[in-house]
Short mmCIF file of C-alpha atoms in Angstrom, two decimals:
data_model
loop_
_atom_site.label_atom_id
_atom_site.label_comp_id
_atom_site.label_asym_id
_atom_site.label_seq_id
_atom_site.Cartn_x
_atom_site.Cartn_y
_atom_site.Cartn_z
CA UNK A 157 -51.05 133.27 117.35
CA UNK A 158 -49.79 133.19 113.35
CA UNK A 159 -46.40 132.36 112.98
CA UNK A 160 -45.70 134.69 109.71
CA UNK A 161 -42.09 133.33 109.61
CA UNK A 162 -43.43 130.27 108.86
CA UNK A 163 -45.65 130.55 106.27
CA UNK A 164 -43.63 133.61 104.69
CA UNK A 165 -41.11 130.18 104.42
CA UNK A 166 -43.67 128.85 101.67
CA UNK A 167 -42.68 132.08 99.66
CA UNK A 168 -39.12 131.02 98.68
CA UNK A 169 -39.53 127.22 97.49
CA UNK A 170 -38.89 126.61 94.24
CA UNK A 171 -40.13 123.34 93.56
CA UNK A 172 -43.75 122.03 94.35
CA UNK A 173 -41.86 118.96 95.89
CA UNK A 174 -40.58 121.58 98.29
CA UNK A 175 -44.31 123.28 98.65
CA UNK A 176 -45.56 119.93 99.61
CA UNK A 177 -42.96 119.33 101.97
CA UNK A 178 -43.62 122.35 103.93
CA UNK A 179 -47.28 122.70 103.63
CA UNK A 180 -46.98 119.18 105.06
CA UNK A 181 -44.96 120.55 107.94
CA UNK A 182 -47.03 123.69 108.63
CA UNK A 183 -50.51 122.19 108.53
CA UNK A 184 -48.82 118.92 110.61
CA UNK A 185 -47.32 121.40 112.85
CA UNK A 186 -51.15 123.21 113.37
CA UNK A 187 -52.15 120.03 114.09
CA UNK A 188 -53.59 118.78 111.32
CA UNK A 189 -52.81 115.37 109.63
CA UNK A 190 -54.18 115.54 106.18
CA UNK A 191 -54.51 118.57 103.86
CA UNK A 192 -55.46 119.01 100.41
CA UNK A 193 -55.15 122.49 97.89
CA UNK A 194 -56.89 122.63 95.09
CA UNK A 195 -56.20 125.30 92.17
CA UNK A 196 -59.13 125.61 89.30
CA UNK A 197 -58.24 127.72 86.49
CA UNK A 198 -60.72 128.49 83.82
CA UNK A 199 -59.07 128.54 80.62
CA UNK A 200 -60.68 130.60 77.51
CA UNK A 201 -61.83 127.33 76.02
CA UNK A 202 -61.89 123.63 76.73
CA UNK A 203 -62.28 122.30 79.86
CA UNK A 204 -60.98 124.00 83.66
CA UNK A 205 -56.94 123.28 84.24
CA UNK A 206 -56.58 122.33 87.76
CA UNK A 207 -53.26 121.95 90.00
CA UNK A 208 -53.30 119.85 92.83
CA UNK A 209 -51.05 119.77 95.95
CA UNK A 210 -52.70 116.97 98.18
CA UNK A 211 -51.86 115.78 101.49
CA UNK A 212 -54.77 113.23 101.87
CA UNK A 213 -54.74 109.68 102.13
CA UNK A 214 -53.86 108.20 98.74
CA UNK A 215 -56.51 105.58 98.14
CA UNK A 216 -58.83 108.23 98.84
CA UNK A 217 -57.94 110.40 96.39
CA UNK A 218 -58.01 107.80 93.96
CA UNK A 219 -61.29 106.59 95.12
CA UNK A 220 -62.68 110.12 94.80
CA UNK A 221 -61.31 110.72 91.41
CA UNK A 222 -62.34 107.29 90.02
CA UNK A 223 -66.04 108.34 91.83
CA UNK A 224 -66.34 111.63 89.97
CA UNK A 225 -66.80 113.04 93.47
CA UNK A 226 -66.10 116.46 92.59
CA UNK A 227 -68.89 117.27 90.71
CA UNK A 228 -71.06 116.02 94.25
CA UNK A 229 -69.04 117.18 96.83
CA UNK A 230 -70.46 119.85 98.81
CA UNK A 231 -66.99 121.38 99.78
CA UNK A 232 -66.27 122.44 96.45
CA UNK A 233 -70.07 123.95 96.07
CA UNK A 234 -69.18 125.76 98.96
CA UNK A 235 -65.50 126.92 98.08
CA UNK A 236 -66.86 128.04 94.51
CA UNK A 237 -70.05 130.11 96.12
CA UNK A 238 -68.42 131.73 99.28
CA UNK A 239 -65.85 133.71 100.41
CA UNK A 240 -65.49 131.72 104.05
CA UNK A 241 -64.63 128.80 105.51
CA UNK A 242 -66.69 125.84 105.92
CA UNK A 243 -66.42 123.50 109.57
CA UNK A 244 -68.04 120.11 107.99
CA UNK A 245 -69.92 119.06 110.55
CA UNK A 246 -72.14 122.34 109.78
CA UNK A 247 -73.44 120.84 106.39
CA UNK A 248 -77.21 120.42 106.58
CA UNK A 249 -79.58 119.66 103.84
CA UNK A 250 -77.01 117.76 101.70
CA UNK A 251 -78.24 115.87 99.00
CA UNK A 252 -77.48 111.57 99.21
CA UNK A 253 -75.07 111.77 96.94
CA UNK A 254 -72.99 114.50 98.88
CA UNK A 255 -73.71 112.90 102.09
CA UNK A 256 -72.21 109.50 100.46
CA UNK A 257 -68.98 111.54 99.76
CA UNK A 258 -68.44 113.12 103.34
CA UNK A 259 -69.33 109.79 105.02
CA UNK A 260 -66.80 107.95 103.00
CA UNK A 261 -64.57 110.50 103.70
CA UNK A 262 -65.00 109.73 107.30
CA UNK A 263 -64.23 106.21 106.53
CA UNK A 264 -60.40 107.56 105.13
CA UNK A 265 -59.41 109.14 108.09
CA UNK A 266 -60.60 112.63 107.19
CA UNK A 267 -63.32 112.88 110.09
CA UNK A 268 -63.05 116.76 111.31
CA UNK A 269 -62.60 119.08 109.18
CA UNK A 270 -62.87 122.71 107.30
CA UNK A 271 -62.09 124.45 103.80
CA UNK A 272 -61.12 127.23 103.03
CA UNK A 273 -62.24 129.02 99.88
CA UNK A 274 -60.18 131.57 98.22
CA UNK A 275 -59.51 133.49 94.42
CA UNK A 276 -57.01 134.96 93.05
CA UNK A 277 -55.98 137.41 89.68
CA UNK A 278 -58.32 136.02 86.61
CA UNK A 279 -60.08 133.23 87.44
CA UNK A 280 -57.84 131.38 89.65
CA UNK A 281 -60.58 129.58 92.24
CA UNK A 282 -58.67 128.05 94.85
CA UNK A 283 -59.51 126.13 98.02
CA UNK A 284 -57.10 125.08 101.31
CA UNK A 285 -59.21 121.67 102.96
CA UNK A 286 -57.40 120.50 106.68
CA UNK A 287 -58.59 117.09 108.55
CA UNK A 288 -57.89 115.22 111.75
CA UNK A 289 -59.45 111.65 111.76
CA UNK A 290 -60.82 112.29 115.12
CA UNK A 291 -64.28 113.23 115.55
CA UNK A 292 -63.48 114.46 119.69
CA UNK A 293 -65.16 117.55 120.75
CA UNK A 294 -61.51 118.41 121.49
CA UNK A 295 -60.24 117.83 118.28
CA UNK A 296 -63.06 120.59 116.77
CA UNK A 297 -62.14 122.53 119.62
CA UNK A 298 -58.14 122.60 118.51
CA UNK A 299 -60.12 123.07 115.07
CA UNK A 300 -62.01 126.38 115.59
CA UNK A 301 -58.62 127.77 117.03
CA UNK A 302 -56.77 127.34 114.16
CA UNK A 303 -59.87 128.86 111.76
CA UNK A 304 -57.90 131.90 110.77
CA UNK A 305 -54.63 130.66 110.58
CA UNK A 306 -55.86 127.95 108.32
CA UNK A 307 -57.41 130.34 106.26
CA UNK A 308 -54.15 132.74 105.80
CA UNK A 309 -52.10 129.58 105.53
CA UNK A 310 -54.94 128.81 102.28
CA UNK A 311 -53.70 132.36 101.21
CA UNK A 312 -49.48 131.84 101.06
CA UNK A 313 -49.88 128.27 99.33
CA UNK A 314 -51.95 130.20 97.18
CA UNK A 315 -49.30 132.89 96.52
CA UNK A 316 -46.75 130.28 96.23
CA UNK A 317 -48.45 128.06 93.36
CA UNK A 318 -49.09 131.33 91.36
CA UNK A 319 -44.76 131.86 91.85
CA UNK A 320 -43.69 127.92 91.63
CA UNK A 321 -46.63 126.53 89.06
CA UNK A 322 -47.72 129.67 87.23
CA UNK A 323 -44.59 131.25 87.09
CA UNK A 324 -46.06 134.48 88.23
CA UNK A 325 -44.56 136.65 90.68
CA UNK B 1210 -66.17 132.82 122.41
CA UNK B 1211 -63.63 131.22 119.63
CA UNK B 1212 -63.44 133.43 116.40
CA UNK B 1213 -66.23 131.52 114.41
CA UNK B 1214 -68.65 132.39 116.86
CA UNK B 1215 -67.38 136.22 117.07
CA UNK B 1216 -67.10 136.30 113.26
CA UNK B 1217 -70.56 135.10 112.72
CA UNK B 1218 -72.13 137.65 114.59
CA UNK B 1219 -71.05 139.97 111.54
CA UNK B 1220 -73.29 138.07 109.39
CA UNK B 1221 -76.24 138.25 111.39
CA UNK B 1222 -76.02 141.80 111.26
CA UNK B 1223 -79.10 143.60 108.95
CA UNK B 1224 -77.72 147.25 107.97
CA UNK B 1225 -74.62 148.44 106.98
CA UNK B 1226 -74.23 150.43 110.10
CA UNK B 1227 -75.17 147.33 112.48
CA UNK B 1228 -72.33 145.70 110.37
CA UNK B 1229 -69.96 148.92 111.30
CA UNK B 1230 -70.04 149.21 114.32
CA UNK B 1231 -70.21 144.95 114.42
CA UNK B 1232 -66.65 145.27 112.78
CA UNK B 1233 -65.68 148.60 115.02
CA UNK B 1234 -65.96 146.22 118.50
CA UNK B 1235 -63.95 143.14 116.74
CA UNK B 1236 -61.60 145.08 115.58
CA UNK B 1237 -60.69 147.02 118.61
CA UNK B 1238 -60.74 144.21 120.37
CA UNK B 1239 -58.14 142.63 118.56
CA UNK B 1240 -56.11 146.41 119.41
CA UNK B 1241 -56.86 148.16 116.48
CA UNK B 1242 -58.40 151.51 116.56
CA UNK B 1243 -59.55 152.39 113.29
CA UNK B 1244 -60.65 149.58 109.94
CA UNK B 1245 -61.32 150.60 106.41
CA UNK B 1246 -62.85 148.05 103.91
CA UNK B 1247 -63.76 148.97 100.51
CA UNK B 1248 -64.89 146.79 97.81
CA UNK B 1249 -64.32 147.75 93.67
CA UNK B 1250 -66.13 145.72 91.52
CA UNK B 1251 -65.41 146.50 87.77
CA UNK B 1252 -68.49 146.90 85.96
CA UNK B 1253 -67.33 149.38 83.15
CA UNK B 1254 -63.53 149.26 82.71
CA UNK B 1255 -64.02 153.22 83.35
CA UNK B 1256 -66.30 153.50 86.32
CA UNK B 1257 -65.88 150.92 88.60
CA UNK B 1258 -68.59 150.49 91.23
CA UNK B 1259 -66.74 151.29 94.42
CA UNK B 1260 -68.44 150.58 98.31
CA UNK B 1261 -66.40 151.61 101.04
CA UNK B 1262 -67.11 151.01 105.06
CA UNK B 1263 -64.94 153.61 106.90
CA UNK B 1264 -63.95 153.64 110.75
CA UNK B 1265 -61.08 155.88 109.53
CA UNK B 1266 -60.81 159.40 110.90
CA UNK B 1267 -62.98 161.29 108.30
CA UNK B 1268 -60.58 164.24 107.62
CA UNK B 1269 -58.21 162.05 106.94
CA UNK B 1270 -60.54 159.94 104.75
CA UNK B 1271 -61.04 163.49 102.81
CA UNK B 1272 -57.57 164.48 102.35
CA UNK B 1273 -56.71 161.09 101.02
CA UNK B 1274 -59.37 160.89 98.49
CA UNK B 1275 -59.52 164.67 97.27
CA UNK B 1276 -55.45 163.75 97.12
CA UNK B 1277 -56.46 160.93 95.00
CA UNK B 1278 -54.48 158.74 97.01
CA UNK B 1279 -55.72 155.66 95.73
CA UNK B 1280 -53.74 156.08 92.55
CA UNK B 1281 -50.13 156.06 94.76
CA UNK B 1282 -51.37 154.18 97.95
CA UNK B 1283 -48.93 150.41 97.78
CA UNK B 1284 -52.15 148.67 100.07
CA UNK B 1285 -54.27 149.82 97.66
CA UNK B 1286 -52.59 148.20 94.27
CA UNK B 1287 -51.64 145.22 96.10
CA UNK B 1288 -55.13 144.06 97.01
CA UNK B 1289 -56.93 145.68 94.45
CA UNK B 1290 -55.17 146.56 91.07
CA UNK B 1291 -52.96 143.39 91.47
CA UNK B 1292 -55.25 141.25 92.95
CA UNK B 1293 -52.58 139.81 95.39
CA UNK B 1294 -53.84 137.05 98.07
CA UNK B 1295 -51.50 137.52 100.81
CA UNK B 1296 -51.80 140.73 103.16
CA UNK B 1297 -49.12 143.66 103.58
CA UNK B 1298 -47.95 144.71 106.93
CA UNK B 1299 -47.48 148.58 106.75
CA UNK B 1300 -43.64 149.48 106.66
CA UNK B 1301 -41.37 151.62 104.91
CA UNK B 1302 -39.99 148.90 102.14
CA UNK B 1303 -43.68 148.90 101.21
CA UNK B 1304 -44.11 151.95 101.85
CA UNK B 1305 -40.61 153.12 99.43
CA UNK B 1306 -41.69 155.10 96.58
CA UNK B 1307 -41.51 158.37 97.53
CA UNK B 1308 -45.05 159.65 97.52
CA UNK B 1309 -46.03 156.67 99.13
CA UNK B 1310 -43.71 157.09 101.73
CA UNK B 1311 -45.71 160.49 102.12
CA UNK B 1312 -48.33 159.41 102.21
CA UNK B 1313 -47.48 156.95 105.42
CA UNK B 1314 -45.88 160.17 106.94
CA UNK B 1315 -49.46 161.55 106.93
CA UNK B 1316 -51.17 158.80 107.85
CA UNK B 1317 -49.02 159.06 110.62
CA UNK B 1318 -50.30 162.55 111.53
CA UNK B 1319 -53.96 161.40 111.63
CA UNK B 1320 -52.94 158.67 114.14
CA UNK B 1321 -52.74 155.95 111.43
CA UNK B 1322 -49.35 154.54 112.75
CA UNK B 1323 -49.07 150.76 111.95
CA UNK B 1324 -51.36 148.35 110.53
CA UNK B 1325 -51.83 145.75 107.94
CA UNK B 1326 -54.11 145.64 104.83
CA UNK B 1327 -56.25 142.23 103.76
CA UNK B 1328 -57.13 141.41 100.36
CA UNK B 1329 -60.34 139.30 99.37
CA UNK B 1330 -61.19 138.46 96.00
CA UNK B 1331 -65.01 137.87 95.70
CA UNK B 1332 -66.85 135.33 93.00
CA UNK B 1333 -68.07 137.85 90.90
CA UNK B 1334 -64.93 139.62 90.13
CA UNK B 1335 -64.66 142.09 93.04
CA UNK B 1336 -61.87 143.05 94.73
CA UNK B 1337 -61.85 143.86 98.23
CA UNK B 1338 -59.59 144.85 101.07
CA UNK B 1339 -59.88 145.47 104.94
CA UNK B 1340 -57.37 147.87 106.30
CA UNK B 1341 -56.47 147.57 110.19
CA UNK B 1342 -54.28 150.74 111.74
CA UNK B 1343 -53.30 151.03 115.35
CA UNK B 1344 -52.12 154.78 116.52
CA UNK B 1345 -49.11 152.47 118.22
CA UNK B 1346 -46.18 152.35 116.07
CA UNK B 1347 -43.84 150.21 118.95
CA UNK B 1348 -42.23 147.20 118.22
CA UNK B 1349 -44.92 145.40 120.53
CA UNK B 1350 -47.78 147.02 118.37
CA UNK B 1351 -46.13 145.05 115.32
CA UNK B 1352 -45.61 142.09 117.35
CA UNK B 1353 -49.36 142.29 118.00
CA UNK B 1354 -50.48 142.66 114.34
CA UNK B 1355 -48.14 139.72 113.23
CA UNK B 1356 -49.66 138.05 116.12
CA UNK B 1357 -53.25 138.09 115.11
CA UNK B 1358 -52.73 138.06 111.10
CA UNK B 1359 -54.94 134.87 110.48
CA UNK B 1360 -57.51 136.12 112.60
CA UNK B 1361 -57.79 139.25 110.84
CA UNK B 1362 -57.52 137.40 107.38
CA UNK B 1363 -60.33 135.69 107.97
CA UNK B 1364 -62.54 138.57 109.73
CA UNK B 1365 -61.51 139.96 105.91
CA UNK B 1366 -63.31 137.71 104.47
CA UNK B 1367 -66.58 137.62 107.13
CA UNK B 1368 -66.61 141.24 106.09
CA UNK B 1369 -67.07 140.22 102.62
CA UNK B 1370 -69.37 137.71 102.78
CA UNK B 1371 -71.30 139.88 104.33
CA UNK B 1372 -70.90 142.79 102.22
CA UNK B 1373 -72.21 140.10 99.75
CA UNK B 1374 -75.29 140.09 101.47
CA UNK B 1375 -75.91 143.37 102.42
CA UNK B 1376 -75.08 145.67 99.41
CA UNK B 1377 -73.31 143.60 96.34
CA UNK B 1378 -75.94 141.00 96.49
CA UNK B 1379 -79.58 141.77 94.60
CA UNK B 1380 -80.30 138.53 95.30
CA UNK B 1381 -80.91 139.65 98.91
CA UNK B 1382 -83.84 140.94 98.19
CA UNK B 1383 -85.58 137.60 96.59
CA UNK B 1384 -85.24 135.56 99.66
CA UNK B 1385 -87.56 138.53 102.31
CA UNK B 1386 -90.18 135.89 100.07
CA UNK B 1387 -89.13 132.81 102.14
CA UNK B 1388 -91.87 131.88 104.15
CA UNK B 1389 -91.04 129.39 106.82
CA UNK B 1390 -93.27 126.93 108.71
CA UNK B 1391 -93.71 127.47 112.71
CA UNK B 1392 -91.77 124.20 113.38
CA UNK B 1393 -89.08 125.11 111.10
CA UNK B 1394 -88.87 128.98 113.16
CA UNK B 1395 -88.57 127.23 116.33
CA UNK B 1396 -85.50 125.22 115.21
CA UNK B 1397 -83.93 127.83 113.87
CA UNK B 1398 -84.46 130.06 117.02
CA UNK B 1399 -82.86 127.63 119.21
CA UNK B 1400 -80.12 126.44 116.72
CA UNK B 1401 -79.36 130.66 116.95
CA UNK B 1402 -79.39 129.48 120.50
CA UNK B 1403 -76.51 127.26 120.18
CA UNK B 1404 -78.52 123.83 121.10
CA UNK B 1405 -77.32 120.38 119.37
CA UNK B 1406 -80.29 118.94 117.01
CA UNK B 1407 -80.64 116.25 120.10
CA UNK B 1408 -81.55 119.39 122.61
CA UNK B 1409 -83.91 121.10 120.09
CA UNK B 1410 -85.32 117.83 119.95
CA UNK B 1411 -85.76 117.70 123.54
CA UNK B 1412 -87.15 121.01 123.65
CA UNK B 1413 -89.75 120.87 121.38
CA UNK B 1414 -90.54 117.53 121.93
CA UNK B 1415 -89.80 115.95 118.88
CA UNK B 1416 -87.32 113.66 116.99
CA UNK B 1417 -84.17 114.20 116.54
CA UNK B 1418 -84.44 113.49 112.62
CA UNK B 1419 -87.42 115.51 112.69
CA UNK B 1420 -85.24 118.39 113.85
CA UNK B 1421 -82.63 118.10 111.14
CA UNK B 1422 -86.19 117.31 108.93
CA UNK B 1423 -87.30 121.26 109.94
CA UNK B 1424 -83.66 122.62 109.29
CA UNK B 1425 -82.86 121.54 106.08
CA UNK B 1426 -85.82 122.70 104.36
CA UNK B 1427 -85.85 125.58 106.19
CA UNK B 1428 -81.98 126.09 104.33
CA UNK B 1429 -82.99 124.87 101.26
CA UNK B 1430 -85.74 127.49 101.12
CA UNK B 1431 -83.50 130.32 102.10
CA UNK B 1432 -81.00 128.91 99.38
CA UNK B 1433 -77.85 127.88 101.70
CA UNK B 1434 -75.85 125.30 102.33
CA UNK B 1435 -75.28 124.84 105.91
CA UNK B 1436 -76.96 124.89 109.58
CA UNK B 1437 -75.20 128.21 110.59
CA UNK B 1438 -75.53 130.15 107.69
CA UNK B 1439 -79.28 129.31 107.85
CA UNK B 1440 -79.33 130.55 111.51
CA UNK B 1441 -77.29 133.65 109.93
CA UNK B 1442 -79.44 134.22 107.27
CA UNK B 1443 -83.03 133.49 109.00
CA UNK B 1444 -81.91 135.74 111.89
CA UNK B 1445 -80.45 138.32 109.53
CA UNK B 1446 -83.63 138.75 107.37
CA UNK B 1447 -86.28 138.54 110.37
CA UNK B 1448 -87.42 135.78 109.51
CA UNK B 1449 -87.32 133.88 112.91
CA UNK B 1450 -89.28 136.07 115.13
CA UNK B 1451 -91.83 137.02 112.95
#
């Protein structure tokens, strides 16, 4: 069941303090522990300005970054070249280098997992990633359940970085 | 059968009308009676390129676009002139201006009661949108739309994707060339099946790693990224049973 309530909630913060705080709550709430969104916008020259509202472990992010992941890491292939989610585990054929990053991932706590892809007015190329750092066949289970709402959920933080960071309504 | 599994059926589907009446059983499963998607993808500021997969009633699909409804219809700007992510439940605030709100009056006539419209914005520019009406206009029918909003978010975007494939995507027609190996054919048929790399394995009396071995090349030939959209694809294009 989608609780619109809540994520219509994600609508009237103001601050992205407050959009952290309650994408924290909703994704916790769906049973999720870590969640990242990530906002790409291609500006008309220079490089891509991005917006990030991340609810992964800290040393991995900084790990990541330091790594250069980003321009490996087969979740963000995906987001930019499809139009659904992607369930992790699915991932075959992945180069070593993009196997490295979802291994190490695994090592962070992030070891089930999906992303959602999604775009917006202009170029705004967003994606919505969840995790549990289980790996049970229950946890996917819980997972798959959740698909859509994860993926609408991808859709209101969206809508609420374009009011809060873009200053678009 | 969770919703990945029911979703993904869409994408094995080959024609546009296997994909209709794909979308006609989800949809009325999930209570809805009729589903409109369209897709406008702007390749002369003038003449946009327009594909539309109707389970509307037809007359009223006529009346709305020889009314040119498209120009006053609130769904219609939200998802595609405006580009907007999140969906619109059908209701008379959205519904205020007044030709709009005649326009819902005469939806209402051809059994288009309540629903909820879903926007997807594709990589190349498009816009798309998947309308869901019920003839119910109850409190319970909009308790049932709110209900199963995510679910029909996301069968928005299965639509898409394979709308992608189907008709947006010339590309399509490049990979009828993939030839795949027998091995490779037999994985895929029973990862279609549903069986683990381990039971394949088992099955055809080889390695594990030789079964992931057979599936990645056989996704790196069709050009995608992961175990079930090769099944999708290989299945899709024929190229398993052939």
């Amino acid at each position: 069941m989608t609780d619109l309530a809540l994520f219509e909630s994600l609508l009237s913060c103001n601050t992205v303090e407050e959009l952290h705080a309650k994408t924290s709550a909703i994704t916790q709430r769906m049973g999720f522990e870590h969640f990242l969104y990530g906002m790409q916008l291609q500006t008309k020259s220079g490089p891509p300005w991005q917006f990030i509202l991340s609810g992964y472990p800290e040393d991995w992010v900084k790990h990541y970054s330091d790594a250069g992941y980003q321009n490996v890491d087969p979740v963000v292939k995906h987001c930019i070249q499809n139009v659904i989610p992607v369930v992790w585990d699915d991932f075959v054929s992945l180069r070593p280098a993009a196997k490295k990053v979802m291994d190490e991932a695994k090592d962070f706590g992030l070891a089930t997992g999906m992303s959602c892809p999604l775009r917006g007015f202009g170029n705004e190329q967003a994606l919505l990633s969840v995790a549990i750092d289980r790996t049970t066949r229950a946890a996917r289970q819980d997972m798959f359940h959740e698909l859509g709402n994860v993926q609408l959920l991808a859709n209101y933080v969206h809508e609420a970085v374009r009011k809060v960071v873009l200053k678009k309504t | 059968m969770n919703d990945l599994e029911l979703f993904e059926s869409l994408l094995n589907t080959c024609t546009t009308d296997d994909l209709h009446s794909a979308i006609s059983r989800v949809t009325q499963d999930m209570g809805y009676e009729h589903f409109i998607y369209g897709v406008q993808v702007n390749i002369s500021l003038t003449r946009p390129y327009q594909f539309i997969l109707s389970g509307y009633p037809r007359d009223w699909r006529e009346h709305y676009e020889k009314a040119g409804y498209a120009h006053i219809d609130p769904t219609f700007r939200h998802c595609i002139n405006e580009k907007r992510v999140i969906p619109v439940i059908w209701n008379s605030k959205v519904f205020s201006s007044r030709p709009a709100a005649r326009l819902m009056s005469e939806a209402k006539d051809f059994r288009l009661a309540s629903g909820a419209s879903f926007a997807v914005h594709g990589r190349n520019g498009e816009a798309a949108m998947l309308s869901l009406a019920s003839s119910r206009s109850s409190k319970q029918a909009r308790t049932d739309i709110v209900g199963t909003l995510g679910k029909a978010q996301l069968l928005a975007c299965y639509i898409h994707e394979a709308i992608q494939r189907l008709v947006l995507s010339k590309d399509a027609l490049a990979i009828r060339n993939v030839s795949l190996s027998e091995r490779e054919k037999e994985c895929l048929r029973w990862a279609a099946e549903g069986k683990t790399s381990w039971e394949i394995g088992n099955i055809a009396r080889i390695s594990e790693r030789t079964v992931i071995f057979h599936l990645q090349n056989a996704s790196r030939k069709m050009g995608v990224s992961n175990r079930r959209h090769a099944v999708a694809r290989a299945v899709s294009m024929g190229l398993v049973f052939s």
